[in-house]
Short mmCIF file of C-alpha atoms and ligand atoms in Angstrom, two decimals:
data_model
loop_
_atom_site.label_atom_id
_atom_site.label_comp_id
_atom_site.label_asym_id
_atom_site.label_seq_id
_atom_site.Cartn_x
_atom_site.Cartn_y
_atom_site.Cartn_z
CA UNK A 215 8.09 -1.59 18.09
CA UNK A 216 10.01 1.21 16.13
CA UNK A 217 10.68 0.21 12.60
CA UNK A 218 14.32 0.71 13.15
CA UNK A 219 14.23 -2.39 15.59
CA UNK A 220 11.82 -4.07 13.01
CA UNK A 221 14.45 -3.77 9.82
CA UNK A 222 16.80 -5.51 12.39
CA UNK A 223 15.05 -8.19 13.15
CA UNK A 224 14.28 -8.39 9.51
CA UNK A 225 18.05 -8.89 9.05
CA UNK A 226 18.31 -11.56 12.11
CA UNK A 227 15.22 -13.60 10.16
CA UNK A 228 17.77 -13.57 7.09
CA UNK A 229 20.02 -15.68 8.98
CA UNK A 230 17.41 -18.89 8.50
CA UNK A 231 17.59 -18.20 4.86
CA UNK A 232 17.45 -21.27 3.05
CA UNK A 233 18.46 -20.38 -0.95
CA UNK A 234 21.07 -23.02 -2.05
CA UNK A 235 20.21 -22.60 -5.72
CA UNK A 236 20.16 -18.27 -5.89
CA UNK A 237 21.99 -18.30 -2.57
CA UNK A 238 20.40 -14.71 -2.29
CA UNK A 239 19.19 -14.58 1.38
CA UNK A 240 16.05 -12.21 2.37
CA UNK A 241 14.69 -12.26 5.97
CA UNK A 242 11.07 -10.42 7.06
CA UNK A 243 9.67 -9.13 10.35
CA UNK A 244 5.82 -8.76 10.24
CA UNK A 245 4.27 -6.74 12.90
CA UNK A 246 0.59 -6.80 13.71
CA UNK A 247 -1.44 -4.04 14.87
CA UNK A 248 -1.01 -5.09 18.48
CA UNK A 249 2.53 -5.48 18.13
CA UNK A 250 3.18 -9.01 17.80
CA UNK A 251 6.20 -9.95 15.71
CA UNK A 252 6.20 -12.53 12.65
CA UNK A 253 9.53 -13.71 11.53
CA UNK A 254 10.23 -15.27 7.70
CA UNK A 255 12.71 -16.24 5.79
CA UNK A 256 12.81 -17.55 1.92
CA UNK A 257 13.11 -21.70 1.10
CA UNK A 258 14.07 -22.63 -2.01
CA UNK A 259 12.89 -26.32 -3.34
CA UNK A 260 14.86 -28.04 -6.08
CA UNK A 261 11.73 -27.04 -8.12
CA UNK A 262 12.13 -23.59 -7.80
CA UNK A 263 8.74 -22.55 -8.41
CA UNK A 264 7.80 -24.15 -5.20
CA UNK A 265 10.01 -21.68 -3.59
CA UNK A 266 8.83 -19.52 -1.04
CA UNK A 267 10.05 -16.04 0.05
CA UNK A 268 10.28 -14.70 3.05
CA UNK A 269 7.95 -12.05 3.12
CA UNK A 270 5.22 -15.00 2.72
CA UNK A 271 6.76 -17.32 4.74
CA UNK A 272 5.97 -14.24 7.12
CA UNK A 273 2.56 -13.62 6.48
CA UNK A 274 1.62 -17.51 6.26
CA UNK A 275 2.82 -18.29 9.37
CA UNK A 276 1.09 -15.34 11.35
CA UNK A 277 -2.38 -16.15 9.20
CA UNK A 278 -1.72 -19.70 10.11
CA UNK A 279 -1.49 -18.34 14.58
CA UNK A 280 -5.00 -16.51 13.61
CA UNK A 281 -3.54 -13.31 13.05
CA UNK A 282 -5.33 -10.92 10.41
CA UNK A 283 -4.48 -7.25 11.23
CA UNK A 284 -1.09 -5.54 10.48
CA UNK A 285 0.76 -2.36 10.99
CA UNK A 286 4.18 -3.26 9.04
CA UNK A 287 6.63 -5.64 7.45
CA UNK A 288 10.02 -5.62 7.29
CA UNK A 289 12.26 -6.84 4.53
CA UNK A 290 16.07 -7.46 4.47
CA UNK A 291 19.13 -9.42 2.13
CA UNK A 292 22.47 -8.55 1.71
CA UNK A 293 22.11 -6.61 -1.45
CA UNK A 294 23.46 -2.57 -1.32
CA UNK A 295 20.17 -2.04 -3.16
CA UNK A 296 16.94 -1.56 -1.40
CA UNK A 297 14.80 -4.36 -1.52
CA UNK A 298 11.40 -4.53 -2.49
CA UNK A 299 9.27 -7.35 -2.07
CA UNK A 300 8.43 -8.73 -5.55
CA UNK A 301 5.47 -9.11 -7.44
CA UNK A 302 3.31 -11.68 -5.73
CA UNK A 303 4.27 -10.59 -2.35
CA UNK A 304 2.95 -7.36 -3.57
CA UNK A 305 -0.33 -9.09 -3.88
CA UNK A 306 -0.36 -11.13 -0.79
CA UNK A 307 0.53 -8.18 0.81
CA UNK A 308 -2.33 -6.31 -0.61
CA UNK A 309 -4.79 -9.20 -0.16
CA UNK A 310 -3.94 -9.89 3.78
CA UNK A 311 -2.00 -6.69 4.84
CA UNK A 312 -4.25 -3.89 3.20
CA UNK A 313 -2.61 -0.64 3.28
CA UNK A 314 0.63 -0.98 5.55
CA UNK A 315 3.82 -0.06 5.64
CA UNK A 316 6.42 -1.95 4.14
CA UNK A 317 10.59 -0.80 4.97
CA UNK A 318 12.99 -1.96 2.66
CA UNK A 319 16.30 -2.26 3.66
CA UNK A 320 19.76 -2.32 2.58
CA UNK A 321 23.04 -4.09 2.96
CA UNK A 322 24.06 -1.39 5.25
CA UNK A 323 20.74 -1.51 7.45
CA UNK A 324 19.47 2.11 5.63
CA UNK A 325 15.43 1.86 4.64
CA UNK A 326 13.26 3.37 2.72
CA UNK A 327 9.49 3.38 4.07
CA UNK A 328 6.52 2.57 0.84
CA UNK A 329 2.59 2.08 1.23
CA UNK A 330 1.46 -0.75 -0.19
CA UNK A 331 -0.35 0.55 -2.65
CA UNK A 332 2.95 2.74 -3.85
CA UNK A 333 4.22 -0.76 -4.82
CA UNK A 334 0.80 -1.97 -5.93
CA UNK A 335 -0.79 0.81 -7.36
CA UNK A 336 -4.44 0.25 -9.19
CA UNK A 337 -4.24 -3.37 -7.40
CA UNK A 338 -6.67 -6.79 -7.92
CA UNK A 339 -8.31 -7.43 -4.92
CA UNK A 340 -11.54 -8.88 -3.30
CA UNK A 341 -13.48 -5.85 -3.94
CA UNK A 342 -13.17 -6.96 -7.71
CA UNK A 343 -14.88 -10.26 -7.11
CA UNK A 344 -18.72 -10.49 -6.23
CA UNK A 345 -19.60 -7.76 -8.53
N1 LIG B 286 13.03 -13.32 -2.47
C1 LIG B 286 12.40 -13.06 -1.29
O1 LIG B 286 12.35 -13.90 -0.39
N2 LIG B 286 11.82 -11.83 -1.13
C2 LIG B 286 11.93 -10.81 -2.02
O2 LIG B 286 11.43 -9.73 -1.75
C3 LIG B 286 12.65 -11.01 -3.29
C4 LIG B 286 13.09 -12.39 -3.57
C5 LIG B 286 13.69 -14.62 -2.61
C6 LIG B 286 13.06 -15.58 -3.57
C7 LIG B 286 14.24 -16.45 -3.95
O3 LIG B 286 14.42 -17.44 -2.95
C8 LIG B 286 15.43 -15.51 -3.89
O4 LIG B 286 15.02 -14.41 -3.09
C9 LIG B 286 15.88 -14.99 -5.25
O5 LIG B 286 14.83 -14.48 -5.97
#
């Protein structure tokens, strides 16, 4: 799959959004290396730190089908900025992605191709443990 059809189905995921407290909706497509295609969407809880968003929503669910290699994610909202996943999808990305790419769209459906480790640089990781 191209990653022009990915950021759009990024942007279809967005439509099971379910933020009624930030109402700021975000939608991911996950791809794995064989081409399989993980849809995710945030969930807010009235105790928002049990909020999920959707680039782990994403991730979890393909992990949870027995999924564990990936080419790509996909990340869309409604902002005219470019979003970028934040912080600890950074790190879940890093931990069970590795080195992938990760398009960040706009608004109007423009995006802007990173590595993870351009959004992660110097990254934690399970080569740090065991030592
Ligand atoms: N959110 C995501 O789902 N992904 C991002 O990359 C940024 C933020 C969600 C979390 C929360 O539900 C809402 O957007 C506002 O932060």
């Amino acid at each position: 799959m191209d990653y022009k059809t990915l950021a759009h189905k990024a942007v279809e995921a967005k439509s099971n959004a379910h933020p009624p407290y930030s109402n700021f909706h975000v939608g991911a497509a996950l791809l794995t290396q064989d081409d399989k295609l993980y849809l995710g969407n945030n969930i807010e809880n009235s105790t928002f730190g049990l909020s999920i968003c959707a680039e782990r929503t994403a991730i979890f669910k393909a992990m949870s089908e027995g999924e564990r290699k990936f080419k790509a994610i996909a990340i869309a909202s409604d902002s005219p900025d470019f979003i970028t996943p934040c912080g600890s999808c950074r790190q879940i990305i890093f931990d069970h992605c590795g080195e992938i790419d990760i398009i960040c769209t706009n608004a109007k459906g423009e995006y802007k191709i990173f590595k993870t480790s351009e959004l992660l640089p110097h990254a934690f990781g399970d080569k740090d443990l065991n030592k």
